[in-house]
PDB file of C-alpha atoms and ligand atoms in Angstrom:
ATOM      1  CA  MET A   1       0.000   0.000   0.000  1.00  0.00           C
ATOM      2  CA  SER A   2       1.423   3.384  -0.976  1.00  0.00           C
ATOM      3  CA  PHE A   3       1.869   6.156   1.594  1.00  0.00           C
ATOM      4  CA  LYS A   4      -1.093   8.053   0.100  1.00  0.00           C
ATOM      5  CA  GLN A   5      -3.354   5.054   0.755  1.00  0.00           C
ATOM      6  CA  TRP A   6      -2.643   4.861   4.508  1.00  0.00           C
ATOM      7  CA  PRO A   7      -6.059   5.479   6.129  1.00  0.00           C
ATOM      8  CA  LEU A   8      -4.941   8.460   8.223  1.00  0.00           C
ATOM      9  CA  VAL A   9      -3.086  10.086   5.322  1.00  0.00           C
ATOM     10  CA  ARG A  10      -6.026   9.428   3.005  1.00  0.00           C
ATOM     11  CA  ASP A  11      -8.468  10.985   5.502  1.00  0.00           C
ATOM     12  CA  LEU A  12      -6.254  14.057   5.925  1.00  0.00           C
ATOM     13  CA  ARG A  13      -5.866  14.496   2.175  1.00  0.00           C
ATOM     14  CA  PHE A  14      -9.610  14.090   1.730  1.00  0.00           C
ATOM     15  CA  ALA A  15     -10.420  16.684   4.436  1.00  0.00           C
ATOM     16  CA  GLN A  16      -7.977  19.166   2.886  1.00  0.00           C
ATOM     17  CA  LYS A  17      -9.056  18.762  -0.732  1.00  0.00           C
ATOM     18  CA  CYS A  18     -12.779  18.528  -0.043  1.00  0.00           C
ATOM     19  CA  GLY A  19     -12.594  21.502   2.342  1.00  0.00           C
ATOM     20  CA  ARG A  20     -10.834  23.581  -0.305  1.00  0.00           C
ATOM     21  CA  PHE A  21     -13.460  22.714  -2.906  1.00  0.00           C
ATOM     22  CA  LEU A  22     -16.354  23.366  -0.534  1.00  0.00           C
ATOM     23  CA  HIS A  23     -14.966  26.750   0.494  1.00  0.00           C
ATOM     24  CA  GLY A  24     -15.394  28.000  -3.089  1.00  0.00           C
ATOM     25  CA  ALA A  25     -18.581  26.038  -3.777  1.00  0.00           C
ATOM     26  CA  ARG A  26     -20.385  27.454  -0.738  1.00  0.00           C
ATOM     27  CA  LYS A  27     -19.458  30.982  -1.870  1.00  0.00           C
ATOM     28  CA  ARG A  28     -20.573  30.402  -5.452  1.00  0.00           C
ATOM     29  CA  ARG A  29     -23.803  28.576  -4.615  1.00  0.00           C
ATOM     30  CA  PRO A  30     -24.766  29.205  -0.970  1.00  0.00           C
ATOM     31  CA  ASP A  31     -28.270  27.924  -1.750  1.00  0.00           C
ATOM     32  CA  LEU A  32     -27.176  24.295  -2.264  1.00  0.00           C
ATOM     33  CA  ASP A  33     -26.952  21.557   0.377  1.00  0.00           C
ATOM     34  CA  TRP A  34     -23.179  21.144   0.413  1.00  0.00           C
ATOM     35  CA  ASP A  35     -23.334  19.076   3.614  1.00  0.00           C
ATOM     36  CA  GLU A  36     -25.088  16.400   1.564  1.00  0.00           C
ATOM     37  CA  TYR A  37     -22.360  16.676  -1.075  1.00  0.00           C
ATOM     38  CA  ARG A  38     -19.716  16.252   1.657  1.00  0.00           C
ATOM     39  CA  ARG A  39     -21.502  13.193   3.059  1.00  0.00           C
ATOM     40  CA  ILE A  40     -21.468  11.519  -0.368  1.00  0.00           C
ATOM     41  CA  ALA A  41     -17.885  12.609  -1.092  1.00  0.00           C
ATOM     42  CA  ARG A  42     -16.720  11.103   2.206  1.00  0.00           C
ATOM     43  CA  HIS A  43     -18.308   7.786   1.278  1.00  0.00           C
ATOM     44  CA  PHE A  44     -16.504   7.792  -2.088  1.00  0.00           C
ATOM     45  CA  LYS A  45     -13.180   9.153  -0.853  1.00  0.00           C
ATOM     46  CA  ALA A  46     -11.307   6.118  -2.222  1.00  0.00           C
ATOM     47  CA  ASP A  47     -12.984   6.321  -5.655  1.00  0.00           C
ATOM     48  CA  ASP A  48     -11.000   8.109  -8.356  1.00  0.00           C
ATOM     49  CA  MET A  49     -13.537   8.272 -11.214  1.00  0.00           C
ATOM     50  CA  GLY A  50     -14.032  12.028 -10.874  1.00  0.00           C
ATOM     51  CA  SER A  51     -12.653  15.130  -9.148  1.00  0.00           C
ATOM     52  CA  PHE A  52     -14.320  17.146  -6.373  1.00  0.00           C
ATOM     53  CA  ALA A  53     -15.147  19.842  -8.912  1.00  0.00           C
ATOM     54  CA  GLU A  54     -16.675  17.394 -11.401  1.00  0.00           C
ATOM     55  CA  ARG A  55     -18.767  15.702  -8.751  1.00  0.00           C
ATOM     56  CA  GLY A  56     -19.747  19.072  -7.331  1.00  0.00           C
ATOM     57  CA  TYR A  57     -20.935  20.113 -10.763  1.00  0.00           C
ATOM     58  CA  LEU A  58     -23.065  16.980 -11.186  1.00  0.00           C
ATOM     59  CA  PHE A  59     -24.531  17.649  -7.732  1.00  0.00           C
ATOM     60  CA  GLN A  60     -25.248  21.248  -8.746  1.00  0.00           C
ATOM     61  CA  LEU A  61     -26.848  20.272 -12.074  1.00  0.00           C
ATOM     62  CA  ALA A  62     -29.122  17.788 -10.267  1.00  0.00           C
ATOM     63  CA  SER A  63     -29.949  20.321  -7.527  1.00  0.00           C
ATOM     64  CA  ASP A  64     -31.017  22.840 -10.172  1.00  0.00           C
ATOM     65  CA  LEU A  65     -33.553  20.436 -11.717  1.00  0.00           C
ATOM     66  CA  PRO A  66     -37.225  20.804 -10.828  1.00  0.00           C
ATOM     67  CA  ALA A  67     -38.666  18.667  -8.008  1.00  0.00           C
ATOM     68  CA  GLY A  68     -39.517  15.157  -9.189  1.00  0.00           C
ATOM     69  CA  ALA A  69     -36.972  15.308 -12.021  1.00  0.00           C
ATOM     70  CA  GLN A  70     -36.217  12.199 -14.076  1.00  0.00           C
ATOM     71  CA  VAL A  71     -32.587  11.427 -14.877  1.00  0.00           C
ATOM     72  CA  ILE A  72     -30.810   8.803 -16.982  1.00  0.00           C
ATOM     73  CA  GLU A  73     -27.125   8.056 -16.534  1.00  0.00           C
ATOM     74  CA  VAL A  74     -25.251   5.961 -19.094  1.00  0.00           C
ATOM     75  CA  GLY A  75     -22.160   4.470 -17.427  1.00  0.00           C
ATOM     76  CA  SER A  76     -22.402   4.187 -13.648  1.00  0.00           C
ATOM     77  CA  TRP A  77     -19.592   1.804 -12.659  1.00  0.00           C
ATOM     78  CA  MET A  78     -19.852   1.652  -8.826  1.00  0.00           C
ATOM     79  CA  GLY A  79     -22.381   4.462  -8.610  1.00  0.00           C
ATOM     80  CA  ALA A  80     -20.265   7.419  -7.489  1.00  0.00           C
ATOM     81  CA  SER A  81     -21.507   9.900 -10.097  1.00  0.00           C
ATOM     82  CA  THR A  82     -24.986   8.350  -9.756  1.00  0.00           C
ATOM     83  CA  CYS A  83     -25.023   9.053  -6.007  1.00  0.00           C
ATOM     84  CA  PHE A  84     -23.878  12.668  -6.452  1.00  0.00           C
ATOM     85  CA  ILE A  85     -26.713  13.222  -8.911  1.00  0.00           C
ATOM     86  CA  ALA A  86     -29.235  11.360  -6.720  1.00  0.00           C
ATOM     87  CA  GLY A  87     -28.106  13.425  -3.711  1.00  0.00           C
ATOM     88  CA  GLY A  88     -28.976  16.660  -5.498  1.00  0.00           C
ATOM     89  CA  LEU A  89     -32.452  15.588  -6.636  1.00  0.00           C
ATOM     90  CA  LYS A  90     -35.568  16.900  -4.889  1.00  0.00           C
ATOM     91  CA  GLY A  91     -39.024  15.438  -4.335  1.00  0.00           C
ATOM     92  CA  THR A  92     -40.204  11.895  -3.663  1.00  0.00           C
ATOM     93  CA  ALA A  93     -40.857  11.184  -7.363  1.00  0.00           C
ATOM     94  CA  ALA A  94     -37.320  12.087  -8.513  1.00  0.00           C
ATOM     95  CA  ARG A  95     -35.418   9.124  -9.972  1.00  0.00           C
ATOM     96  CA  ILE A  96     -32.154   8.291 -11.658  1.00  0.00           C
ATOM     97  CA  LEU A  97     -32.028   5.299 -13.975  1.00  0.00           C
ATOM     98  CA  ALA A  98     -28.460   3.966 -14.117  1.00  0.00           C
ATOM     99  CA  VAL A  99     -27.783   2.205 -17.426  1.00  0.00           C
ATOM    100  CA  ASP A 100     -24.652   0.067 -17.428  1.00  0.00           C
ATOM    101  CA  ASN A 101     -23.616  -3.424 -18.410  1.00  0.00           C
ATOM    102  CA  PHE A 102     -21.786  -3.330 -15.037  1.00  0.00           C
ATOM    103  CA  ALA A 103     -19.128  -5.528 -16.639  1.00  0.00           C
ATOM    104  CA  GLY A 104     -16.922  -2.840 -18.175  1.00  0.00           C
ATOM    105  CA  GLN A 105     -17.556  -4.123 -21.685  1.00  0.00           C
ATOM    106  CA  SER A 106     -16.374  -1.311 -23.868  1.00  0.00           C
ATOM    107  CA  THR A 107     -15.138  -0.858 -27.443  1.00  0.00           C
ATOM    108  CA  CYS A 108     -12.556   1.663 -26.215  1.00  0.00           C
ATOM    109  CA  GLY A 109      -9.272  -0.291 -26.111  1.00  0.00           C
ATOM    110  CA  GLU A 110      -7.652   1.810 -23.397  1.00  0.00           C
ATOM    111  CA  ASP A 111     -10.716   1.404 -21.169  1.00  0.00           C
ATOM    112  CA  SER A 112     -10.871  -2.366 -21.696  1.00  0.00           C
ATOM    113  CA  ALA A 113      -7.394  -2.818 -20.249  1.00  0.00           C
ATOM    114  CA  TRP A 114      -8.339  -0.590 -17.287  1.00  0.00           C
ATOM    115  CA  TYR A 115     -11.507  -2.623 -16.614  1.00  0.00           C
ATOM    116  CA  ASP A 116      -9.646  -5.947 -16.859  1.00  0.00           C
ATOM    117  CA  ARG A 117      -7.142  -4.750 -14.266  1.00  0.00           C
ATOM    118  CA  HIS A 118      -9.835  -3.441 -11.901  1.00  0.00           C
ATOM    119  CA  PHE A 119     -12.069  -6.505 -12.150  1.00  0.00           C
ATOM    120  CA  ARG A 120      -9.024  -8.694 -11.378  1.00  0.00           C
ATOM    121  CA  GLN A 121      -8.294  -6.554  -8.288  1.00  0.00           C
ATOM    122  CA  LEU A 122     -11.955  -6.542  -7.209  1.00  0.00           C
ATOM    123  CA  GLY A 123     -12.277 -10.304  -7.689  1.00  0.00           C
ATOM    124  CA  VAL A 124     -15.770  -9.906  -9.210  1.00  0.00           C
ATOM    125  CA  LYS A 125     -17.160  -9.888 -12.747  1.00  0.00           C
ATOM    126  CA  SER A 126     -19.750  -7.151 -12.219  1.00  0.00           C
ATOM    127  CA  THR A 127     -19.923  -3.909 -10.231  1.00  0.00           C
ATOM    128  CA  LEU A 128     -23.704  -4.158  -9.811  1.00  0.00           C
ATOM    129  CA  GLU A 129     -23.614  -5.377  -6.192  1.00  0.00           C
ATOM    130  CA  ILE A 130     -21.050  -2.698  -5.278  1.00  0.00           C
ATOM    131  CA  PHE A 131     -23.315  -0.115  -6.934  1.00  0.00           C
ATOM    132  CA  ARG A 132     -26.280  -1.329  -4.850  1.00  0.00           C
ATOM    133  CA  ALA A 133     -24.226  -1.411  -1.637  1.00  0.00           C
ATOM    134  CA  ASN A 134     -23.057   2.182  -2.175  1.00  0.00           C
ATOM    135  CA  PHE A 135     -26.631   3.408  -2.642  1.00  0.00           C
ATOM    136  CA  ALA A 136     -27.818   1.466   0.401  1.00  0.00           C
ATOM    137  CA  ALA A 137     -24.979   2.794   2.576  1.00  0.00           C
ATOM    138  CA  LEU A 138     -25.948   6.374   1.698  1.00  0.00           C
ATOM    139  CA  GLY A 139     -29.680   5.756   2.106  1.00  0.00           C
ATOM    140  CA  LEU A 140     -30.304   6.902  -1.471  1.00  0.00           C
ATOM    141  CA  GLY A 141     -31.606   3.585  -2.823  1.00  0.00           C
ATOM    142  CA  ALA A 142     -35.172   4.817  -3.315  1.00  0.00           C
ATOM    143  CA  ARG A 143     -33.955   7.396  -5.838  1.00  0.00           C
ATOM    144  CA  ALA A 144     -32.058   5.039  -8.153  1.00  0.00           C
ATOM    145  CA  GLU A 145     -32.710   2.066 -10.326  1.00  0.00           C
ATOM    146  CA  PRO A 146     -29.917   0.210 -12.107  1.00  0.00           C
ATOM    147  CA  LEU A 147     -30.663  -1.127 -15.580  1.00  0.00           C
ATOM    148  CA  VAL A 148     -28.216  -3.865 -16.552  1.00  0.00           C
ATOM    149  CA  SER A 149     -27.966  -3.379 -20.279  1.00  0.00           C
ATOM    150  CA  ASP A 150     -25.897  -2.226 -23.176  1.00  0.00           C
ATOM    151  CA  SER A 151     -26.501   1.497 -23.706  1.00  0.00           C
ATOM    152  CA  LEU A 152     -28.091   1.278 -27.153  1.00  0.00           C
ATOM    153  CA  ALA A 153     -30.249  -1.721 -26.218  1.00  0.00           C
ATOM    154  CA  ALA A 154     -31.509   0.269 -23.197  1.00  0.00           C
ATOM    155  CA  ALA A 155     -32.357   3.247 -25.400  1.00  0.00           C
ATOM    156  CA  ARG A 156     -34.475   0.948 -27.589  1.00  0.00           C
ATOM    157  CA  GLN A 157     -36.107  -0.668 -24.536  1.00  0.00           C
ATOM    158  CA  LEU A 158     -36.997   2.721 -23.020  1.00  0.00           C
ATOM    159  CA  ALA A 159     -38.275   4.302 -26.255  1.00  0.00           C
ATOM    160  CA  ASP A 160     -41.600   5.293 -24.631  1.00  0.00           C
ATOM    161  CA  ARG A 161     -39.722   7.695 -22.298  1.00  0.00           C
ATOM    162  CA  ARG A 162     -38.364   9.823 -25.154  1.00  0.00           C
ATOM    163  CA  GLY A 163     -38.857  13.525 -24.481  1.00  0.00           C
ATOM    164  CA  ALA A 164     -39.664  12.888 -20.789  1.00  0.00           C
ATOM    165  CA  ILE A 165     -36.193  13.064 -19.216  1.00  0.00           C
ATOM    166  CA  ASP A 166     -34.852  16.217 -17.510  1.00  0.00           C
ATOM    167  CA  PHE A 167     -31.178  15.274 -17.463  1.00  0.00           C
ATOM    168  CA  VAL A 168     -29.107  12.676 -19.330  1.00  0.00           C
ATOM    169  CA  PHE A 169     -25.514  12.131 -18.194  1.00  0.00           C
ATOM    170  CA  ILE A 170     -23.242  10.153 -20.528  1.00  0.00           C
ATOM    171  CA  ASP A 171     -20.114   8.447 -19.181  1.00  0.00           C
ATOM    172  CA  GLY A 172     -20.171   5.011 -20.833  1.00  0.00           C
ATOM    173  CA  ASP A 173     -18.099   3.715 -23.735  1.00  0.00           C
ATOM    174  CA  HIS A 174     -15.421   6.321 -24.527  1.00  0.00           C
ATOM    175  CA  SER A 175     -14.692   5.395 -28.147  1.00  0.00           C
ATOM    176  CA  TYR A 176     -15.589   7.962 -30.829  1.00  0.00           C
ATOM    177  CA  ALA A 177     -18.156   5.695 -32.519  1.00  0.00           C
ATOM    178  CA  ALA A 178     -19.821   4.708 -29.226  1.00  0.00           C
ATOM    179  CA  CYS A 179     -20.040   8.303 -28.006  1.00  0.00           C
ATOM    180  CA  LYS A 180     -21.593   9.406 -31.318  1.00  0.00           C
ATOM    181  CA  ALA A 181     -24.074   6.531 -31.087  1.00  0.00           C
ATOM    182  CA  ASP A 182     -24.893   7.403 -27.446  1.00  0.00           C
ATOM    183  CA  ILE A 183     -25.597  11.024 -28.360  1.00  0.00           C
ATOM    184  CA  ALA A 184     -27.869   9.988 -31.228  1.00  0.00           C
ATOM    185  CA  ALA A 185     -29.654   7.408 -29.065  1.00  0.00           C
ATOM    186  CA  TRP A 186     -30.106   9.459 -25.871  1.00  0.00           C
ATOM    187  CA  ALA A 187     -30.567  13.074 -27.030  1.00  0.00           C
ATOM    188  CA  PRO A 188     -34.195  12.343 -28.060  1.00  0.00           C
ATOM    189  CA  PHE A 189     -34.929  11.429 -24.424  1.00  0.00           C
ATOM    190  CA  VAL A 190     -34.178  14.951 -23.188  1.00  0.00           C
ATOM    191  CA  GLY A 191     -37.270  17.116 -23.024  1.00  0.00           C
ATOM    192  CA  ARG A 192     -37.220  20.706 -24.311  1.00  0.00           C
ATOM    193  CA  GLY A 193     -34.992  22.810 -22.024  1.00  0.00           C
ATOM    194  CA  GLY A 194     -33.529  19.674 -20.431  1.00  0.00           C
ATOM    195  CA  ILE A 195     -29.834  18.967 -19.894  1.00  0.00           C
ATOM    196  CA  MET A 196     -27.391  16.573 -21.538  1.00  0.00           C
ATOM    197  CA  ALA A 197     -23.941  16.348 -19.930  1.00  0.00           C
ATOM    198  CA  PHE A 198     -20.799  14.356 -20.627  1.00  0.00           C
ATOM    199  CA  HIS A 199     -17.758  13.260 -18.687  1.00  0.00           C
ATOM    200  CA  ASP A 200     -14.283  13.253 -20.257  1.00  0.00           C
ATOM    201  CA  PHE A 201     -14.671  16.168 -22.667  1.00  0.00           C
ATOM    202  CA  GLY A 202     -11.116  17.353 -23.382  1.00  0.00           C
ATOM    203  CA  SER A 203      -9.596  14.425 -21.486  1.00  0.00           C
ATOM    204  CA  ARG A 204      -7.312  11.716 -22.859  1.00  0.00           C
ATOM    205  CA  ALA A 205     -10.527  10.102 -24.190  1.00  0.00           C
ATOM    206  CA  THR A 206     -10.099  11.926 -27.506  1.00  0.00           C
ATOM    207  CA  GLY A 207     -12.995  10.066 -29.167  1.00  0.00           C
ATOM    208  CA  VAL A 208     -15.430  11.617 -26.683  1.00  0.00           C
ATOM    209  CA  THR A 209     -14.107  15.127 -27.335  1.00  0.00           C
ATOM    210  CA  GLN A 210     -14.255  14.673 -31.119  1.00  0.00           C
ATOM    211  CA  ALA A 211     -17.789  13.277 -30.994  1.00  0.00           C
ATOM    212  CA  ILE A 212     -19.059  16.164 -28.841  1.00  0.00           C
ATOM    213  CA  PHE A 213     -17.304  18.789 -31.003  1.00  0.00           C
ATOM    214  CA  GLU A 214     -18.977  17.396 -34.104  1.00  0.00           C
ATOM    215  CA  GLU A 215     -22.380  17.472 -32.434  1.00  0.00           C
ATOM    216  CA  ILE A 216     -21.837  21.102 -31.349  1.00  0.00           C
ATOM    217  CA  LYS A 217     -21.028  22.024 -34.958  1.00  0.00           C
ATOM    218  CA  LEU A 218     -24.098  20.147 -36.196  1.00  0.00           C
ATOM    219  CA  GLY A 219     -26.263  22.248 -33.854  1.00  0.00           C
ATOM    220  CA  ARG A 220     -27.381  19.330 -31.694  1.00  0.00           C
ATOM    221  CA  PHE A 221     -27.386  21.465 -28.529  1.00  0.00           C
ATOM    222  CA  ALA A 222     -29.194  24.772 -27.911  1.00  0.00           C
ATOM    223  CA  GLU A 223     -26.564  26.203 -25.527  1.00  0.00           C
ATOM    224  CA  ILE A 224     -23.644  25.322 -23.276  1.00  0.00           C
ATOM    225  CA  VAL A 225     -24.808  25.414 -19.674  1.00  0.00           C
ATOM    226  CA  GLY A 226     -21.397  25.007 -18.084  1.00  0.00           C
ATOM    227  CA  VAL A 227     -18.064  23.234 -17.836  1.00  0.00           C
ATOM    228  CA  ALA A 228     -16.295  21.801 -14.796  1.00  0.00           C
ATOM    229  CA  GLU A 229     -12.921  20.266 -15.625  1.00  0.00           C
ATOM    230  CA  THR A 230     -13.868  17.447 -18.045  1.00  0.00           C
ATOM    231  CA  ILE A 231     -17.628  17.665 -17.577  1.00  0.00           C
ATOM    232  CA  ILE A 232     -19.535  19.704 -20.130  1.00  0.00           C
ATOM    233  CA  ALA A 233     -23.286  20.296 -19.930  1.00  0.00           C
ATOM    234  CA  PHE A 234     -25.651  21.463 -22.676  1.00  0.00           C
ATOM    235  CA  ARG A 235     -29.265  22.565 -22.796  1.00  0.00           C
ATOM    236  CA  LEU A 236     -31.282  20.983 -25.584  1.00  0.00           C
TER     237      LEU A 236
HETATM  238  C1  SAM B 301     -16.000   5.498 -16.620  1.00  0.00           C
HETATM  239  S1  SAM B 301     -17.116   4.305 -16.017  1.00  0.00           S
HETATM  240  C2  SAM B 301     -18.413   5.283 -15.316  1.00  0.00           C
HETATM  241  C3  SAM B 301     -17.993   6.026 -14.082  1.00  0.00           C
HETATM  242  C4  SAM B 301     -19.121   6.688 -13.330  1.00  0.00           C
HETATM  243  N1  SAM B 301     -19.920   7.552 -14.196  1.00  0.00           N
HETATM  244  C5  SAM B 301     -18.544   7.508 -12.182  1.00  0.00           C
HETATM  245  O1  SAM B 301     -18.154   8.662 -12.437  1.00  0.00           O
HETATM  246  O2  SAM B 301     -18.488   7.030 -11.063  1.00  0.00           O
HETATM  247  C6  SAM B 301     -17.860   3.752 -17.501  1.00  0.00           C
HETATM  248  C7  SAM B 301     -18.950   2.710 -17.310  1.00  0.00           C
HETATM  249  O3  SAM B 301     -19.584   2.540 -18.565  1.00  0.00           O
HETATM  250  C8  SAM B 301     -19.931   1.182 -18.711  1.00  0.00           C
HETATM  251  N2  SAM B 301     -20.081   0.921 -20.153  1.00  0.00           N
HETATM  252  C9  SAM B 301     -19.120   0.959 -21.103  1.00  0.00           C
HETATM  253  N3  SAM B 301     -19.665   0.708 -22.310  1.00  0.00           N
HETATM  254  C10 SAM B 301     -20.979   0.506 -22.122  1.00  0.00           C
HETATM  255  C11 SAM B 301     -22.079   0.203 -22.989  1.00  0.00           C
HETATM  256  N4  SAM B 301     -21.922   0.080 -24.309  1.00  0.00           N
HETATM  257  N5  SAM B 301     -23.311   0.055 -22.442  1.00  0.00           N
HETATM  258  C12 SAM B 301     -23.494   0.185 -21.109  1.00  0.00           C
HETATM  259  N6  SAM B 301     -22.497   0.488 -20.233  1.00  0.00           N
HETATM  260  C13 SAM B 301     -21.261   0.644 -20.733  1.00  0.00           C
HETATM  261  C14 SAM B 301     -18.824   0.397 -18.038  1.00  0.00           C
HETATM  262  O4  SAM B 301     -19.303  -0.855 -17.607  1.00  0.00           O
HETATM  263  C15 SAM B 301     -18.455   1.330 -16.866  1.00  0.00           C
HETATM  264  O5  SAM B 301     -19.103   0.937 -15.685  1.00  0.00           O
END
């Protein structure tokens, strides 16, 4: 175990980094429940799928949705981003549907190697039970429903919900072709004025960046709502 992974060192680093982020976040958006953000961040302090700023932005986007909002996430892994979104939602009817094969099957070569390594370390073949355990531990289970499926198959299965979703967050297969296909499949689900956001824009996942750029040029999105590190959000 590296020095940074020692529990005490990890807790100190978490307190420092999270505190620094929250100092700015509370100033920028004093209206949001940053204690809830902190509670979720503490639970996921060992997870490295996103930064404090990126997770804070997902929490903010979800908090800004109307009460009872309906959300779809494509690519949930162990549920960290899903929990930050769920934590920001309001109203008993609000839900996030988490679409993932939960087996890391991806056409993005770089990702495949990463998943193989992580599944070997985890000693499991699916992250679904870890996803469920994370939601249960945070008491957010009533807000989320995992859908074990390939992204495009799920979009076909859920066709009757087109136009009825307030927020779609895409963080699934990072290849260019898969990201283009995800945009085409999931954009029709976003109702007028709703939000579509992506992880990994401008990151080493160049296929994602290229796919989003092309869609911007094609006029797919009405406006850019905001950017936080590698998360970019659009209004449709
Ligand atoms: C980068 S991880 C998601 C991380 C998560 N959003 C977070 O921030 O905590 C990508 C996920 O997408 C899933 N995935 C990849 N390709 C997929 C596909 N075609 N259909 C469904 N899920 C897919 C993988 O199983 C993996 O769990």
